[in-house]
């Protein structure tokens, strides 16, 4: 018995000595990623993060939803001031100017180069890349969840008025809505006129028609840019929308009124809407049984030389003040997201579009767009690449633009409630919006956008 005990003791001692001789496995470097998506989209991001962590053992990204885009940006600012900022943060498109002027970031292109990753930035779709690049084309952040607006149309309703294609011009839209009304449809088209719909109604319309939203090439050329939507084709557009609304051809749909636009379309209540390609999956999952529908590029007025639509969504910024080890992890994470296979996973599970040509080609070669529920989403790429971006259609570089969108919503509601005329409402939008831009300019005296 003593021999057995002695033997076990010797084995234990040997095991201890061997374990002491072997170096302990290094723990992975942890770094934080904050994002502004919630619900199903947040769960997809969590899976994306788990996939990255499982793909290698050197780094561990800790992903935390901040609830929404506004909260993400505000929480990041507060955390940065306290020295507790994440390494990577998702910032929505209209926060780009604020991030650029903050100086609180490490440029994405330099981060990747310093960590040995060769990224072909020409591979990004120009309409996406230029939104997040400097005036010289330097990439400051990585495009992430990208989208653009499309027209969703009920093919069955259009068949009843003898149409087999979606309208391509706004003149055709007016005629088709009238025909559907006469065919007995209570809601030919639904719109929303809240602040968030500035993206579809004002911003996308202006880009497609190559109409400025503000001077200085939509703010790219200086913080002294000021709004001018009260003297562009946008005036005619709002006038037509209001005329169609008054005639009962358009209904306003929102959550506040009990049913939002997407629900109204998917249920067959309304026959046309304009919304993000990101809603394509939602319509497919919730549509009325047997409903036949499709998507098309947003219409343009007859005689318009159509330009590219604007990208929406957000990009990933790497913040300053982190360790070299965290930056290595952040670079590996961004490289993982850049992979075409990740683009396929992301688009399959969200409805967002690939941001690179190689990602789009990979998805096409895999048959992604060949059949439902994904068929039609390629229309968003066609819209974003309808032209080379002009100095106007490359994007919007205006400070405090969220506040300007809120002002848009206020004035649109006043117009549609007959409290002011179209011109009066848009004049007030410009006046109040310019005051917002003036305050932003005063916040950054002497500074210029990169």
Coordinates of C-alpha atoms in Angstrom, one line a residue, residues 237-407:
X237 CA -41.4 67.0 -54.8
X238 CA -42.9 68.0 -51.5
X239 CA -45.6 69.9 -53.4
X240 CA -46.5 66.8 -55.4
X241 CA -46.5 64.6 -52.3
X242 CA -48.9 67.0 -50.5
X243 CA -51.1 67.2 -53.6
X244 CA -51.4 63.4 -53.7
X245 CA -52.0 63.3 -49.9
X246 CA -54.8 65.8 -50.2
X247 CA -56.3 63.7 -53.0
X248 CA -56.3 60.5 -50.9
X249 CA -53.6 58.9 -53.0
X250 CA -51.1 58.8 -50.1
X251 CA -51.7 57.9 -46.5
X252 CA -49.4 58.7 -43.6
X253 CA -48.4 55.5 -41.7
X254 CA -46.3 55.4 -38.6
X255 CA -46.0 53.5 -35.3
X256 CA -47.6 56.4 -33.5
X257 CA -50.7 56.0 -35.7
X258 CA -50.9 52.2 -35.1
X259 CA -49.2 50.8 -38.2
X260 CA -45.9 51.7 -39.8
X261 CA -45.2 51.8 -43.5
X262 CA -43.5 48.4 -43.6
X263 CA -46.4 46.7 -41.8
X264 CA -48.9 48.6 -44.1
X265 CA -47.2 47.2 -47.2
X266 CA -46.6 43.7 -45.9
X267 CA -50.2 43.3 -44.9
X268 CA -51.4 44.5 -48.3
X269 CA -53.1 47.6 -46.8
X270 CA -50.9 50.0 -48.9
X271 CA -49.5 49.2 -52.3
X272 CA -46.4 51.3 -52.5
X273 CA -43.8 52.4 -49.9
X274 CA -40.3 53.8 -49.9
X275 CA -38.0 52.3 -47.3
X276 CA -34.5 50.8 -46.8
X277 CA -33.4 47.6 -48.4
X278 CA -32.8 46.6 -44.8
X279 CA -36.5 46.1 -44.6
X280 CA -36.6 43.5 -47.4
X281 CA -36.3 40.6 -45.0
X282 CA -39.0 41.9 -42.7
X283 CA -41.5 42.2 -45.6
X284 CA -40.6 38.7 -46.8
X285 CA -41.2 37.3 -43.3
X286 CA -44.4 39.2 -42.5
X287 CA -46.1 39.5 -45.9
X288 CA -49.7 38.7 -46.5
X289 CA -49.9 35.1 -47.7
X290 CA -49.7 34.8 -51.5
X291 CA -48.8 38.5 -52.0
X292 CA -46.7 39.2 -55.1
X293 CA -44.3 42.1 -54.6
X294 CA -41.0 43.5 -55.7
X295 CA -38.5 46.3 -55.3
X296 CA -37.3 49.0 -57.7
X297 CA -35.0 52.0 -57.6
X298 CA -36.6 55.2 -56.4
X299 CA -38.3 57.2 -59.2
X300 CA -36.9 60.4 -60.7
X301 CA -38.6 63.2 -62.4
X302 CA -38.8 62.9 -66.2
X303 CA -35.7 64.3 -67.9
X304 CA -33.5 63.8 -64.9
X305 CA -30.0 62.4 -65.5
X306 CA -30.2 59.9 -62.7
X307 CA -27.3 59.8 -60.2
X308 CA -26.4 57.4 -57.4
X309 CA -28.5 57.2 -54.3
X310 CA -26.9 57.7 -50.9
X311 CA -25.7 55.0 -48.6
X312 CA -27.3 54.8 -45.1
X313 CA -26.3 52.8 -42.1
X314 CA -23.1 53.1 -40.1
X315 CA -19.3 52.6 -40.1
X316 CA -16.8 51.3 -37.6
X317 CA -14.4 53.7 -36.0
X318 CA -11.3 52.8 -34.0
X319 CA -10.8 55.1 -31.1
X320 CA -7.5 56.6 -29.9
X321 CA -6.1 56.0 -26.5
X322 CA -5.9 52.2 -26.6
X323 CA -3.0 49.8 -26.3
X324 CA -1.0 48.3 -29.2
X325 CA -2.4 44.9 -28.3
X326 CA -6.0 46.2 -28.5
X327 CA -5.2 47.8 -31.9
X328 CA -3.9 44.5 -33.2
X329 CA -7.1 42.9 -32.1
X330 CA -9.2 45.6 -33.7
X331 CA -7.3 45.3 -36.9
X332 CA -7.9 41.5 -37.0
X333 CA -11.6 42.1 -36.3
X334 CA -12.0 44.6 -39.1
X335 CA -10.1 42.3 -41.5
X336 CA -12.5 39.5 -40.5
X337 CA -15.5 41.7 -41.3
X338 CA -13.9 42.7 -44.6
X339 CA -13.9 39.0 -45.7
X340 CA -16.4 38.3 -48.5
X341 CA -17.7 35.2 -46.5
X342 CA -18.6 37.5 -43.7
X343 CA -20.4 39.7 -46.1
X344 CA -22.5 36.7 -47.1
X345 CA -23.3 35.9 -43.5
X346 CA -24.1 39.5 -42.7
X347 CA -26.4 40.1 -45.7
X348 CA -28.2 36.8 -45.3
X349 CA -29.1 37.5 -41.7
X350 CA -29.8 41.2 -41.8
X351 CA -30.8 42.5 -45.3
X352 CA -27.9 45.0 -45.4
X353 CA -25.9 45.0 -48.6
X354 CA -22.3 44.1 -49.1
X355 CA -20.0 47.1 -49.1
X356 CA -17.3 45.7 -51.4
X357 CA -17.3 44.6 -55.0
X358 CA -15.6 41.4 -54.1
X359 CA -18.2 40.7 -51.4
X360 CA -21.0 41.3 -53.9
X361 CA -19.4 39.1 -56.5
X362 CA -18.9 36.3 -54.0
X363 CA -22.6 36.5 -53.0
X364 CA -23.7 36.5 -56.7
X365 CA -21.5 33.4 -57.4
X366 CA -23.0 31.7 -54.4
X367 CA -26.5 32.2 -55.9
X368 CA -27.6 34.5 -53.1
X369 CA -29.7 36.7 -55.4
X370 CA -31.2 34.0 -57.6
X371 CA -34.4 33.4 -55.6
X372 CA -36.6 34.4 -52.7
X373 CA -36.3 35.6 -50.1
X374 CA -33.1 37.5 -51.3
X375 CA -34.0 38.1 -54.9
X376 CA -34.3 41.9 -55.5
X377 CA -31.8 43.1 -52.9
X378 CA -29.2 43.5 -55.7
X379 CA -31.4 46.5 -56.8
X380 CA -29.8 48.4 -53.9
X381 CA -26.4 47.9 -55.5
X382 CA -27.7 49.2 -58.8
X383 CA -29.1 52.3 -57.1
X384 CA -25.8 53.0 -55.3
X385 CA -23.8 52.5 -58.4
X386 CA -26.1 54.3 -60.9
X387 CA -23.3 56.8 -61.5
X388 CA -19.9 57.8 -60.2
X389 CA -20.5 59.9 -57.1
X390 CA -20.6 63.6 -57.8
X391 CA -19.5 66.3 -55.4
X392 CA -23.1 66.3 -54.2
X393 CA -24.0 62.6 -54.3
X394 CA -20.9 61.4 -52.4
X395 CA -22.7 62.2 -49.2
X396 CA -23.7 64.8 -46.6
X397 CA -21.1 66.3 -44.3
X398 CA -23.2 68.6 -42.0
X399 CA -22.8 68.9 -38.3
X400 CA -25.6 68.1 -35.8
X401 CA -27.6 66.6 -38.8
X402 CA -29.8 64.6 -36.4
X403 CA -31.2 67.9 -35.2
X404 CA -31.7 69.1 -38.8
X405 CA -33.6 65.9 -39.4
X406 CA -35.8 66.6 -36.4
X407 CA -36.6 70.0 -37.9

